[in-house]
Coordinates of C-alpha atoms and ligand atoms in Angstrom, one line a residue:
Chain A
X1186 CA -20.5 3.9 -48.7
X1187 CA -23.4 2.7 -47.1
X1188 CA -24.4 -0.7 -48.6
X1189 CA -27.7 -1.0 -46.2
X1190 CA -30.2 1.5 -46.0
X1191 CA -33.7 1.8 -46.7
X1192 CA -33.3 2.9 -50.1
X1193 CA -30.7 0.9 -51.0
X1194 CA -32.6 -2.3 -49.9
X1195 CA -35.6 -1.0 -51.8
X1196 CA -33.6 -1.0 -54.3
X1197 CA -32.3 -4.3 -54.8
X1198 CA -35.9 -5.7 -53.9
X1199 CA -36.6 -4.4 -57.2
X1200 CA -33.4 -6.6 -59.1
X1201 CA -34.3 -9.7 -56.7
X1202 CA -38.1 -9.4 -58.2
X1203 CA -36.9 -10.1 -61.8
X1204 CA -34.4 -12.8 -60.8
X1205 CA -37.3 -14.9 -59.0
X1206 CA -39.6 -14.6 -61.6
X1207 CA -36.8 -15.7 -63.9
X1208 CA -36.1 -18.3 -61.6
X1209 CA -39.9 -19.1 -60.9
X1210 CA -40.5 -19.3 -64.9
X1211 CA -37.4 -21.7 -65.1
X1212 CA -39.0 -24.3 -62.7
X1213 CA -42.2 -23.7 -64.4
X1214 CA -41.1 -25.1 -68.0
X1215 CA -38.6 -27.7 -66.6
X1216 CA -41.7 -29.5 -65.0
X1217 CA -43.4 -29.1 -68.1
X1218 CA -40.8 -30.3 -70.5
X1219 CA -39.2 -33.2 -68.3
X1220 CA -36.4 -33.1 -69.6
X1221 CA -32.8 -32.9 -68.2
X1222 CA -30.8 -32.4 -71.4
X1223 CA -32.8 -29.3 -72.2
X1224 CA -33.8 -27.4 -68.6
X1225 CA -32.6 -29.2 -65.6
X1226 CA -35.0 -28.8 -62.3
X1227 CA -33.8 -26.1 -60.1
X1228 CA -33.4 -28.2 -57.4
X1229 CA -31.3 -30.4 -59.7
X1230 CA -28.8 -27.1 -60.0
X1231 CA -29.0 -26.2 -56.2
X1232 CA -28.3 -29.5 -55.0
X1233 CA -25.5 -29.1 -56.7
X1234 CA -24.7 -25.9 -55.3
X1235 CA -25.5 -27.2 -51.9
X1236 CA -22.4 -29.6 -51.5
X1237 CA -19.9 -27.1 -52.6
X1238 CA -16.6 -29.1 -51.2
X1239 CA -18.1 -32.7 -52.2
X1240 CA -16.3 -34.0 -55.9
X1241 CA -18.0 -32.9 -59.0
X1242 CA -18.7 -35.2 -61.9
X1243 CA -15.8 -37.2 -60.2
X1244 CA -13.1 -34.3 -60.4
X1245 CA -12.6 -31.7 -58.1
X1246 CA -15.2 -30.1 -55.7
X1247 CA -16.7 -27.0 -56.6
X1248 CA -14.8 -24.8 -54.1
X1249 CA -11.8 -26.1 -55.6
X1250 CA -12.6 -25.6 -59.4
X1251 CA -13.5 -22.4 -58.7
X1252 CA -10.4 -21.3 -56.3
X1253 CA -8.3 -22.2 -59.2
X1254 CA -10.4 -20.1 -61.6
X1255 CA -10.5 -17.2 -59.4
X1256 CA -6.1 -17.8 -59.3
X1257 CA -5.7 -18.0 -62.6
X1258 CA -7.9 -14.8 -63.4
X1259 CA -6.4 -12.9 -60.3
X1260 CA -3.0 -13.7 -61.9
X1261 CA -3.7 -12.6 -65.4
X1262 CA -5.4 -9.8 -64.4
X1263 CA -2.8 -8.4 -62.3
X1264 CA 0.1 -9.1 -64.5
X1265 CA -1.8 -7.4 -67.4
X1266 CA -2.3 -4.4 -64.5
X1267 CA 1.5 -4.6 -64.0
X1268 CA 2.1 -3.8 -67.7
X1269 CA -0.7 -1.5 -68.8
X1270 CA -0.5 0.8 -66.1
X1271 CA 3.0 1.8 -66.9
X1272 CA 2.8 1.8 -70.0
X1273 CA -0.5 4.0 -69.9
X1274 CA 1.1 6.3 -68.1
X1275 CA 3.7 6.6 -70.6
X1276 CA 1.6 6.9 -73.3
X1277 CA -0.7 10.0 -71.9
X1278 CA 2.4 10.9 -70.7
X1279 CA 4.0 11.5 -74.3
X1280 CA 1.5 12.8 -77.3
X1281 CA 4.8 11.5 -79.4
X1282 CA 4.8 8.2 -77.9
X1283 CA 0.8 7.7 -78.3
X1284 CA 1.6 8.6 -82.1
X1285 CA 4.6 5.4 -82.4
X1286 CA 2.3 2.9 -80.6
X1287 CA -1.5 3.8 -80.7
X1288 CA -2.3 2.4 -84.2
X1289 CA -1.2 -1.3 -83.0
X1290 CA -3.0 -0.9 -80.1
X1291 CA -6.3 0.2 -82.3
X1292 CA -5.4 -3.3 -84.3
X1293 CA -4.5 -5.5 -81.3
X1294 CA -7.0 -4.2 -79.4
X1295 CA -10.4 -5.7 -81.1
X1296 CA -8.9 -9.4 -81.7
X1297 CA -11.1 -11.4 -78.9
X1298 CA -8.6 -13.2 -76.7
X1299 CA -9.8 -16.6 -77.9
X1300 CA -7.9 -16.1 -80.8
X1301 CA -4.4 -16.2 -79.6
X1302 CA -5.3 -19.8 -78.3
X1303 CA -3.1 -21.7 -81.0
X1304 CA -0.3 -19.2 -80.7
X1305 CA -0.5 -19.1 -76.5
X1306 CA -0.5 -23.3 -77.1
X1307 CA 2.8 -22.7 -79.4
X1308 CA 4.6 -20.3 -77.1
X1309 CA 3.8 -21.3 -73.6
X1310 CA 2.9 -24.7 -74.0
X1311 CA 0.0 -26.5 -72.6
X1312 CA -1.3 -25.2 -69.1
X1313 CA -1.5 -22.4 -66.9
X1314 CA 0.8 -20.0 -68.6
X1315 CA -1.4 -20.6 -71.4
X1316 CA -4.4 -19.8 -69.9
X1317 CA -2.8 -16.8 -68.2
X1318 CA -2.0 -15.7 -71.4
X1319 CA -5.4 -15.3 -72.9
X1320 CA -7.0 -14.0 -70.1
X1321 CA -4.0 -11.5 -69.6
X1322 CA -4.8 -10.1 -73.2
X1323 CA -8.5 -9.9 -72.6
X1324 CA -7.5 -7.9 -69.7
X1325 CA -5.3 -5.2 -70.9
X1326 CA -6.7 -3.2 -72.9
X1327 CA -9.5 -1.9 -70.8
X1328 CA -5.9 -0.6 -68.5
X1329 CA -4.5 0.9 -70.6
X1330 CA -6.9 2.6 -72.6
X1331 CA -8.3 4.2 -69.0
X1332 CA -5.1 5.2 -68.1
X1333 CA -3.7 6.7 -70.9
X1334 CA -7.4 8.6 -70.8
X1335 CA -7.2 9.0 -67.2
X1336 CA -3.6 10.8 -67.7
X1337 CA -4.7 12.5 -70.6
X1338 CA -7.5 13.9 -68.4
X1339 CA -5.3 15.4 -65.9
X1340 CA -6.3 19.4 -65.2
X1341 CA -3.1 21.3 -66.5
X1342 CA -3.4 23.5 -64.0
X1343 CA -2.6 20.6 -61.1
X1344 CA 0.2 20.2 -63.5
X1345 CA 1.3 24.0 -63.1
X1346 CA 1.2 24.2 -59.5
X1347 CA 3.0 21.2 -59.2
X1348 CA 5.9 22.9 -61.7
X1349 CA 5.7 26.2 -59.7
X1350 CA 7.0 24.1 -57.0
X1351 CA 10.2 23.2 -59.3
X1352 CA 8.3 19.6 -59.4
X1353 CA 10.8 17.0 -61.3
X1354 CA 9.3 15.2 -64.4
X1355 CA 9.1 11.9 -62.2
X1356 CA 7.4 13.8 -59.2
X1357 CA 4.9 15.2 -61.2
X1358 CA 3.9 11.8 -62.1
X1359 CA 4.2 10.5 -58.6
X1360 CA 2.2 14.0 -57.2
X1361 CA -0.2 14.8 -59.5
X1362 CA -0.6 12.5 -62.8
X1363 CA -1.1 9.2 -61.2
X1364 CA -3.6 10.7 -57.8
X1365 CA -5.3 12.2 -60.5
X1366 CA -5.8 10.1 -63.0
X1367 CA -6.3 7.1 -60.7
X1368 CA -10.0 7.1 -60.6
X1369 CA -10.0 6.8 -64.6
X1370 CA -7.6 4.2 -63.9
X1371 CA -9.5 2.7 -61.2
X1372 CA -12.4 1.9 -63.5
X1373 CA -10.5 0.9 -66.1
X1374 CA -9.5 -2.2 -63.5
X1375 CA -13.0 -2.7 -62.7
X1376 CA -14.1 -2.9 -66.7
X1377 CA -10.5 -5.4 -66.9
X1378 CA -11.6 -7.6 -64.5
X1379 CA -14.9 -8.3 -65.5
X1380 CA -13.4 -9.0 -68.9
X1381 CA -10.9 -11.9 -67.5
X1382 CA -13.4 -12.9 -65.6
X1383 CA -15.6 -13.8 -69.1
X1384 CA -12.6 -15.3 -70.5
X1385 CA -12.1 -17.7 -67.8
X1386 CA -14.4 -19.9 -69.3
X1387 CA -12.9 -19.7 -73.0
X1388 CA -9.2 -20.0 -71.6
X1389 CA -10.0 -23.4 -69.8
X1390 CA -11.2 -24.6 -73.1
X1391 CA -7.5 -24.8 -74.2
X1392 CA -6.8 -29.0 -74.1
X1393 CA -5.1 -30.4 -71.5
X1394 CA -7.1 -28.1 -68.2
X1395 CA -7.8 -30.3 -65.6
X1396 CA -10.0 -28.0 -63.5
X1397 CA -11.7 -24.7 -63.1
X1398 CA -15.1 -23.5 -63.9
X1399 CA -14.7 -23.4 -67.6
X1400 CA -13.2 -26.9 -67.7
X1401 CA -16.1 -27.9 -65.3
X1402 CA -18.5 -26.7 -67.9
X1403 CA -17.1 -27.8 -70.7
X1404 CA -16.6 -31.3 -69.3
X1405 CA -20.3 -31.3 -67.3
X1406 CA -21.5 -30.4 -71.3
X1407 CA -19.9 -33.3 -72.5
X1408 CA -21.2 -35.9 -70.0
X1409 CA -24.6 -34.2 -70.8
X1410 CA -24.8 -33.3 -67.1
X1411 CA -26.9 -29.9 -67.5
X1412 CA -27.4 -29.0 -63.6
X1413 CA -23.6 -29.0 -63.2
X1414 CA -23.3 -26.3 -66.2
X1415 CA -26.4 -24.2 -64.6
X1416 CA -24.5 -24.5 -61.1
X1417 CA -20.8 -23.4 -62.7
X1418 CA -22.7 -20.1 -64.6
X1419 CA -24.7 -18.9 -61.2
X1420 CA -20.8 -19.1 -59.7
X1421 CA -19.2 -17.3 -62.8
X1422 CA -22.3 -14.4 -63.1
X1423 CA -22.2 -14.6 -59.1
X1424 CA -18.8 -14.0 -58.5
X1425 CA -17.8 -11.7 -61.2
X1426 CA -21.4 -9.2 -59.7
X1427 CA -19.2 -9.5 -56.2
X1428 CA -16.8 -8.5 -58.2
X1429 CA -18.2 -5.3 -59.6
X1430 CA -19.8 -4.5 -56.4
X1431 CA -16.5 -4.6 -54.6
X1432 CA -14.9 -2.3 -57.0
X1433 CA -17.6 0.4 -57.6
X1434 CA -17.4 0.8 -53.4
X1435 CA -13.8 1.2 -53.5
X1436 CA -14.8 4.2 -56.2
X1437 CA -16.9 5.8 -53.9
X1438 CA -15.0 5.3 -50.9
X1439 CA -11.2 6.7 -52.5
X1440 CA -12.3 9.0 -54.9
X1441 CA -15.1 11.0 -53.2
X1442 CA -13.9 13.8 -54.6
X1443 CA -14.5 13.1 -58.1
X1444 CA -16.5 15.6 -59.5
X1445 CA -16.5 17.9 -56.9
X1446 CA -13.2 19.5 -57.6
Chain B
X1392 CA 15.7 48.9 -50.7
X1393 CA 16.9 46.4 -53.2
X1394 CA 14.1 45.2 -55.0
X1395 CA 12.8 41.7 -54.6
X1396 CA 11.6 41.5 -58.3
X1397 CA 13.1 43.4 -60.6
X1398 CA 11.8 43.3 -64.6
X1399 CA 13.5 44.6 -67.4
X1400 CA 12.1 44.8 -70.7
X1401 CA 10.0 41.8 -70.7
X1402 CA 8.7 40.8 -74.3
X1403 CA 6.6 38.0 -74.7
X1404 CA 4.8 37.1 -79.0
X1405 CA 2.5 34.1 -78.9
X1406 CA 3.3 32.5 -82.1
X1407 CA 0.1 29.9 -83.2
X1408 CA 1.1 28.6 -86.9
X1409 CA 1.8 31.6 -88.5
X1410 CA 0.1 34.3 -87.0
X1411 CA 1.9 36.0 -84.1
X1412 CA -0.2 37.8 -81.3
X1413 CA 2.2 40.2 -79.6
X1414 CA 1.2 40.1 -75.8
X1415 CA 4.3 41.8 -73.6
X1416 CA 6.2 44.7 -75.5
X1417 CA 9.0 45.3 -73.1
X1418 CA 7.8 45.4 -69.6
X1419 CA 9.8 47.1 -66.8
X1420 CA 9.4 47.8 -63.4
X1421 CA 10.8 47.1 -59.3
X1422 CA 8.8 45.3 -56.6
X1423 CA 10.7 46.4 -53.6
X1424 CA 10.2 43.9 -50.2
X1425 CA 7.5 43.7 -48.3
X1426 CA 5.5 45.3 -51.1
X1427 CA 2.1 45.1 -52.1
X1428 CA 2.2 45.7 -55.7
X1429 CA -1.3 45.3 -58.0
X1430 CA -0.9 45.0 -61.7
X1431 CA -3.8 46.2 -63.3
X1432 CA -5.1 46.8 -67.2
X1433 CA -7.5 45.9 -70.0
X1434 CA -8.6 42.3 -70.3
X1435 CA -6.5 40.0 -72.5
X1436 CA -3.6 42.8 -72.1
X1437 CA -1.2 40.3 -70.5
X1438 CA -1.2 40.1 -67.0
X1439 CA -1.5 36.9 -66.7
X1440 CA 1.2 36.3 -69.1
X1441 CA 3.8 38.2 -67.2
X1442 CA 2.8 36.1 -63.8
X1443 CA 2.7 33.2 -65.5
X1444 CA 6.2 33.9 -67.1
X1445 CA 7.7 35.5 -63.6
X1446 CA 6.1 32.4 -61.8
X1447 CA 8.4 29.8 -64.7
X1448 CA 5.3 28.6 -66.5
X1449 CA 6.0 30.2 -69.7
X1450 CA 9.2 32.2 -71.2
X1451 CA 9.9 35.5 -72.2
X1452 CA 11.1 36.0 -75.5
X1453 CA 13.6 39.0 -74.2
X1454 CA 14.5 40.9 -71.4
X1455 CA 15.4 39.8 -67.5
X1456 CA 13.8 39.0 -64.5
X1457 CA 16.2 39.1 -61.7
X1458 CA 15.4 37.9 -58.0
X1459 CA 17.0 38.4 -54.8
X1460 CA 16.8 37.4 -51.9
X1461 CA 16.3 33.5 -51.9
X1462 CA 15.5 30.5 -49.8
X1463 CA 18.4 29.3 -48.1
X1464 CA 20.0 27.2 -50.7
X1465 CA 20.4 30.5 -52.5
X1466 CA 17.5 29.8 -55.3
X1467 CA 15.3 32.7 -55.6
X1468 CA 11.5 31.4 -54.8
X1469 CA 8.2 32.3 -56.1
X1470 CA 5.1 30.8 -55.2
X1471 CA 1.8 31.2 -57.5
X1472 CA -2.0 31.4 -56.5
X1473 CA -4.2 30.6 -59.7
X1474 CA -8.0 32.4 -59.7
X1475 CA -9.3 28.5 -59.6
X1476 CA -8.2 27.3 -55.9
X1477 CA -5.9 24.7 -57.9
X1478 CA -6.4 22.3 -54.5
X1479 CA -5.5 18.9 -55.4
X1480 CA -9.1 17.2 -54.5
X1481 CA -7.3 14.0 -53.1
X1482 CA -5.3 15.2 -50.9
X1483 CA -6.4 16.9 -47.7
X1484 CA -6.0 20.4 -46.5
X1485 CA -3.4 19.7 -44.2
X1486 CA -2.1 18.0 -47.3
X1487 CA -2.3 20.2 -50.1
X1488 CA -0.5 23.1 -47.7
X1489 CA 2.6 21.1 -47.1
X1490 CA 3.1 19.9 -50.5
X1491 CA 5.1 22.5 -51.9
X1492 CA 6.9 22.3 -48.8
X1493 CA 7.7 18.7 -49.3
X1494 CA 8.8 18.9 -52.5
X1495 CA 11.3 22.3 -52.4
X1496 CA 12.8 21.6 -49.0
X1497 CA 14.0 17.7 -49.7
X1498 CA 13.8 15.4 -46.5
X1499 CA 12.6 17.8 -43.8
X1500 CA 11.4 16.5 -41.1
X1501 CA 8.0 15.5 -40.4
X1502 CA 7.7 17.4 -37.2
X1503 CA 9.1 20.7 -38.8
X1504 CA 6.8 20.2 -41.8
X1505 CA 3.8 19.8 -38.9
X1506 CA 4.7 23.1 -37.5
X1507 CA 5.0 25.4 -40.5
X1508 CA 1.3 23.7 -41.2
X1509 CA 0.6 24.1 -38.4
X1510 CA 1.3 27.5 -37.8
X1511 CA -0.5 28.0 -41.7
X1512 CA -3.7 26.7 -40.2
X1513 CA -4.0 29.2 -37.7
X1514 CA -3.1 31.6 -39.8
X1515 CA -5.6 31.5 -42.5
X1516 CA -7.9 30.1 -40.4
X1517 CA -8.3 26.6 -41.4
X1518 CA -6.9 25.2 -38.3
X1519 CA -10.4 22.8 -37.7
X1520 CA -10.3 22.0 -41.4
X1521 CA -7.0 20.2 -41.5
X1522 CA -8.1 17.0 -42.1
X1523 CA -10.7 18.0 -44.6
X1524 CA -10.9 18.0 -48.2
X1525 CA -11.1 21.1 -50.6
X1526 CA -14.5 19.6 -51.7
X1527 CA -15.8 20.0 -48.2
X1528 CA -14.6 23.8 -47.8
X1529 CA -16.6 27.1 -48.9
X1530 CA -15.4 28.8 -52.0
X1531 CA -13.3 31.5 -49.1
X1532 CA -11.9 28.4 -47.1
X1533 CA -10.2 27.0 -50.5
X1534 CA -8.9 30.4 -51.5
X1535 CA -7.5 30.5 -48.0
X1536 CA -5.6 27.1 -48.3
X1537 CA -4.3 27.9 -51.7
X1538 CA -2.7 31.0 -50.1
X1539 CA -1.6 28.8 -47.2
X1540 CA 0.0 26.2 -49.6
X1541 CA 2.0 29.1 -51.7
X1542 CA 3.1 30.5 -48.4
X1543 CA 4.2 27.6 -47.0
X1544 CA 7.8 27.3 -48.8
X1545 CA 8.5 30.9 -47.2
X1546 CA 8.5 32.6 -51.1
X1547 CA 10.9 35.8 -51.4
X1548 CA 7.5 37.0 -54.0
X1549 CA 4.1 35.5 -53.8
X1550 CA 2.2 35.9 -57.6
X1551 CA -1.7 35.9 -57.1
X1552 CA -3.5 35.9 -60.8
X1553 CA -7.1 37.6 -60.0
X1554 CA -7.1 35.4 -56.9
X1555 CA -9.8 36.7 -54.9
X1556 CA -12.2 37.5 -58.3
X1557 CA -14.7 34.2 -58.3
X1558 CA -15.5 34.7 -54.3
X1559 CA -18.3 37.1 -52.9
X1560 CA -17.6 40.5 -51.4
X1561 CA -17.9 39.6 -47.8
X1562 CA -15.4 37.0 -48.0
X1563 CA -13.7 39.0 -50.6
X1564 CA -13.1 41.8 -48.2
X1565 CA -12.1 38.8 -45.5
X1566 CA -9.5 37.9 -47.9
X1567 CA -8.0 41.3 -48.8
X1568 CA -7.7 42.2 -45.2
X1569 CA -6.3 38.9 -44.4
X1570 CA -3.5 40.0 -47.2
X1571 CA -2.6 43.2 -45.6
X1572 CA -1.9 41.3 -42.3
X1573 CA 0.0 38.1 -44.1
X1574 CA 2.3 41.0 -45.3
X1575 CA 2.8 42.7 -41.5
X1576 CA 3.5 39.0 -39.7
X1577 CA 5.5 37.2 -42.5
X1578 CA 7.0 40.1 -44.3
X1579 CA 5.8 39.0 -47.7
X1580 CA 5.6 40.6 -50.6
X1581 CA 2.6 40.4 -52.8
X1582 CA 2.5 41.2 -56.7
X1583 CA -1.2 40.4 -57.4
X1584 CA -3.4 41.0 -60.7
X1585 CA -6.5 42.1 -60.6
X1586 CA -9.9 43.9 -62.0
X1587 CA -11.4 45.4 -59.3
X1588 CA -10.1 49.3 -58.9
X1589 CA -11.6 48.9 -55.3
X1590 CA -9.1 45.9 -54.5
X1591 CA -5.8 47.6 -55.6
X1592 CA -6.4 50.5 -54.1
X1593 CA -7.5 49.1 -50.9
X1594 CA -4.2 46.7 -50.4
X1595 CA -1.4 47.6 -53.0
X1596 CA 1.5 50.2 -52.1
X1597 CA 1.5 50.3 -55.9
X1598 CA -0.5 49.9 -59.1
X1599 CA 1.0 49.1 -62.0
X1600 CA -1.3 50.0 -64.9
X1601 CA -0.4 48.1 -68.5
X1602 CA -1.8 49.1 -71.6
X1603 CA -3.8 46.8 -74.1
X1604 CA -2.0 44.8 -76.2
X1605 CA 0.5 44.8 -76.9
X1606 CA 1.1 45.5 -73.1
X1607 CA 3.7 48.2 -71.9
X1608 CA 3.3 49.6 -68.4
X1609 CA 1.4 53.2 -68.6
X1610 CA 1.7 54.1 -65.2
X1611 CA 3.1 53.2 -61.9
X1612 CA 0.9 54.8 -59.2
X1613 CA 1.5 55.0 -55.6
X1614 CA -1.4 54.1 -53.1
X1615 CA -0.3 56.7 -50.3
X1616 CA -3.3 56.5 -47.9
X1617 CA -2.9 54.7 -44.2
X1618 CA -3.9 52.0 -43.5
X1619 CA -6.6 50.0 -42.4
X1620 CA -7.6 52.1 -45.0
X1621 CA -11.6 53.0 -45.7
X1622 CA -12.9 52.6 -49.2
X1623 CA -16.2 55.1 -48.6
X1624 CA -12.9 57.9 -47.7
X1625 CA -13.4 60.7 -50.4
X1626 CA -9.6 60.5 -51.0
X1627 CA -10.6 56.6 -51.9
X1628 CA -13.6 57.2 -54.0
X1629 CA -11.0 60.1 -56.1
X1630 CA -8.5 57.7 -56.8
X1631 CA -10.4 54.6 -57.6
X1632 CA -12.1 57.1 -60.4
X1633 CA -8.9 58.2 -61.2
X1634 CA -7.8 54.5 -62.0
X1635 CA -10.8 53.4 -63.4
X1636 CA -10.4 56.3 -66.0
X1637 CA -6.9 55.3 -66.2
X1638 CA -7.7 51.6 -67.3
X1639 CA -10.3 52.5 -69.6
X1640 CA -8.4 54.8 -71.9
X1641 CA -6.1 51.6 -72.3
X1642 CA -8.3 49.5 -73.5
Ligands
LIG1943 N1 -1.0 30.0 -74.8 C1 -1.4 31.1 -75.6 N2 -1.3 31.0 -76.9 C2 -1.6 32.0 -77.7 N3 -2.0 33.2 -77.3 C3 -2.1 33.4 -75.9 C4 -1.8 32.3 -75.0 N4 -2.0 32.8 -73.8 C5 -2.5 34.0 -73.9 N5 -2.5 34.4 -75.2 C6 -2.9 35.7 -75.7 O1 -2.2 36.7 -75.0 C7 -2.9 37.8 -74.7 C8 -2.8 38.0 -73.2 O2 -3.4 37.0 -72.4 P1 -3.5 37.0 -70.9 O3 -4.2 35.8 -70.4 O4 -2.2 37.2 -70.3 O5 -4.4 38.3 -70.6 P2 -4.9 38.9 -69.3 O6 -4.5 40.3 -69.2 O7 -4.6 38.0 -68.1 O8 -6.5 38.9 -69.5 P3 -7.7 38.8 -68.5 O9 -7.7 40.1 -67.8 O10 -8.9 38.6 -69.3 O11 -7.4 37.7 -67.6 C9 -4.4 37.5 -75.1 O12 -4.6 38.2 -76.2 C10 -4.4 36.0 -75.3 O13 -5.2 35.7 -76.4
LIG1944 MG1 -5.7 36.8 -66.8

């Protein structure tokens, strides 16, 4: 994919233009209103910014708070990966299968990750495996509903050729059902990680986190320390758009054939 | 000759709920090695119902297909071109064409595999395309490496369902030519459906005409002209009208 070209930086002239009038109209009403506890100065948030590996609020630095964000989200993300995709496959693989589980996925599947906070506390105790936990559940379901759509979506006819060639059941997943479904999959684990990403903030609200950019803003809020909280968001909304980006040019770049079969 | 293919009262009744659609009423006939054979009839008659069920994508409900001559672990190979190319998009062309290959013959070499490709490329053409994908080939290219990928596991019978019917008639007549040599180099034989009169005549040794359904085979007719053979011959023009009469009182 090309990421730089005239277009392209036309383009994102046009989303930069809102952002600094946003940003512009900010600075604007903090001088105005004077007032840290209700719009700290820009300046206030970039300074901030600025000394990224310098303590925070007395805690750890920003680098670190978010390094241990990004862990723990990389972590539940990928262990809900680990599970859904299997069990997505099996469940587009097997109509009678969808029939025995879909109807607690439909019931599971709405209940906002936040919830299971007292149970997470009462199973796994206080700490990561809690937080793991939450943001693993915010995580899955976008997996495995693309893949059992992405396997459901499979052309029969790939299917065919593949048993014309005496295919077993296990290489027809391997040959054809996962390649082609994998682009369904694919953004199924972009949509996933954007949610854990959003959860980050409402897993490291569970007592006893001692860092990460949800505990940073929940403690900056507490000490009334606004700039910190404005500093922590433009890393969350910053990180997880990296994140996006990332993802949609790995769609481009291994599944260029998409529809063009 | 013993017959590569032989059928014998092939019956096949789609049953959906309760109503049953009779589409094969007993189908018989030989297809002898190195054969061209063209089935021919109606639409919706069944042809591609008997590929489909010689090809093991769908059962008969009676009769017996037998197979000689097999592969050298004795199983009896057919291979199967579909109308759609049926390329896998992610895979390349090189790709695609050995993938048959990988899966039938277990563990062959990577050197072997390279040179029945190889030797697949050139044949159909494709050689500069090896590395591309079917999304970057002409409609004629993909038809080309579909062939190529059935070919590749060395089928005793290769089973081509209207495989030439979405492309133009210049690369149309490429293609049918390109048939007609396949069969002189490899020593394959063909059984191939299709709609176009012009077609059969031009390649098949035989046409097989079914009736509508339920289908039963009306005639067996012998193609007897030389070839490279000339489809503006008089003797041509006779027997494609002779055909296309034939095919039309079935329907
Ligand atoms: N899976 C199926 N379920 C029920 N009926 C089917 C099924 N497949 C085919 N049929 C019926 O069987 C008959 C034969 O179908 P088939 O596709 O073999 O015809 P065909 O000769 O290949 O037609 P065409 O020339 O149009 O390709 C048709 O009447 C069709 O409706
Ligand atoms: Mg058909």
């Amino acid at each position: 994919m090309v990421l730089i070209s005239k277009q392209n930086i036309r383009d994102y002239g046009k989303g930069l233009a809102l952002i600094v009038i946003l940003l512009i109209s900010w600075e604007g009403f903090a001088l105005m209103i004077q007032n840290n506890y209700i719009l700290p100065r820009l300046g206030e948030i970039f300074s901030v910014l600025l000394q990224p590996a310098a303590p925070v609020l007395g805690g750890e630095s920003l680098i670190q708070n978010t390094i241990q964000s990004l862990r723990e989200v990389l972590t539940g993300f990928l262990c809900a990966a680990a599970v859904a995709i299997p069990l997505g496959l099996f469940i587009g693989w097997s109509k009678e299968v969808q029939k025995y589980l879909n109807p607690t996925i439909q019931i599971l599947r709405p209940v906002p990750p936040i919830a299971w906070m007292p149970f997470s506390i009462a199973w796994f105790g206080i700490g990561f495996n809690s937080i793991l936990f939450i943001i693993g559940m915010g995580a899955f379901f976008p997996i495995l509903i693309n893949t059992v759509d992405g396997v459901q979506g499979v052309r029969l006819r790939w299917i065919e050729v593949a048993e014309t060639f005496h295919a077993t059941t296990f290489e027809q997943l391997r040959t054809v059902i996962l390649p082609g479904a994998l682009p369904v999959i694919w953004n199924g684990l972009r949509v996933s990680f954007g949610v854990a990403w959003m959860c980050v903030v409402a897993a490291e609200m569970l007592p006893g986190t001692t860092a990460g950019l949800g505990y940073l803003i929940m403690y900056a809020y507490k000490l009334g320390q606004l700039q910190v909280i404005g500093a922590g968001m433009i890393i969350i909304g910053v990180i997880g758009l990296g994140a996006d980006t990332l993802f949609r040019a790995g769609q481009e770049r291994l599944f260029g054939w998409q529809g063009r079969e | 000759m013993e017959p590569v293919l032989s059928l014998d009262g092939i019956v096949k009744t789609f049953r959906d709920n309760e109503k049953s659609c009779p589409a094969l009423a007993g189908i018989s006939f030989d297809v002898a090695a190195r054969e061209i054979v063209c089935i021919m009839g109606p639409s919706g008659c069944g042809k591609s119902t008997l590929l489909r069920i010689i090809g093991g994508l769908d059962s008969a409900d009676a009769g017996r297909i037998s197979q000689t001559a097999g592969n050298k672990d004795g199983k009896p190979s057919v291979a199967m071109v579909f109308q759609d190319h049926a390329l896998f998009p992610w895979l390349t062309v090189y790709e695609n064409i050995v993938y048959g290959l990988r899966l039938s013959v277990q563990n062959l070499p990577e050197e072997e595999i390279a040179k029945r490709a190889e030797s697949l490329l050139d044949l159909t053409h494709l050689t500069a395309f090896a590395l591309s994908y079917p999304h970057q080939l002409s409609g004629g290219m993909k038809q080309r490496a579909s062939v190529a990928r059935a070919l590749a596991i060395k089928p005793s019978i290769l089973l081509m369902d209207e495989p030439f019917s979405a492309l133009d008639t210049f690369t149309r007549r490429e293609l049918e030519d390109e048939v007609v040599r396949i069969r002189q180099d490899l020593k394959t034989t063909f059984l191939m459906v299709t709609h176009n009169p012009e077609e059969a005549i031009y390649i098949a040794d035989r046409i097989v005409i079914l009736s509508g359904r339920p289908a039963v085979v009306s005639d067996i007719l012998p193609i007897d002209l030389p070839y490279p053979r000339d489809k503006a011959d008089p003797e041509f023009i006779r027997i494609r009208e002779q055909v296309t009469r034939m095919i039309r009182g079935k329907a």
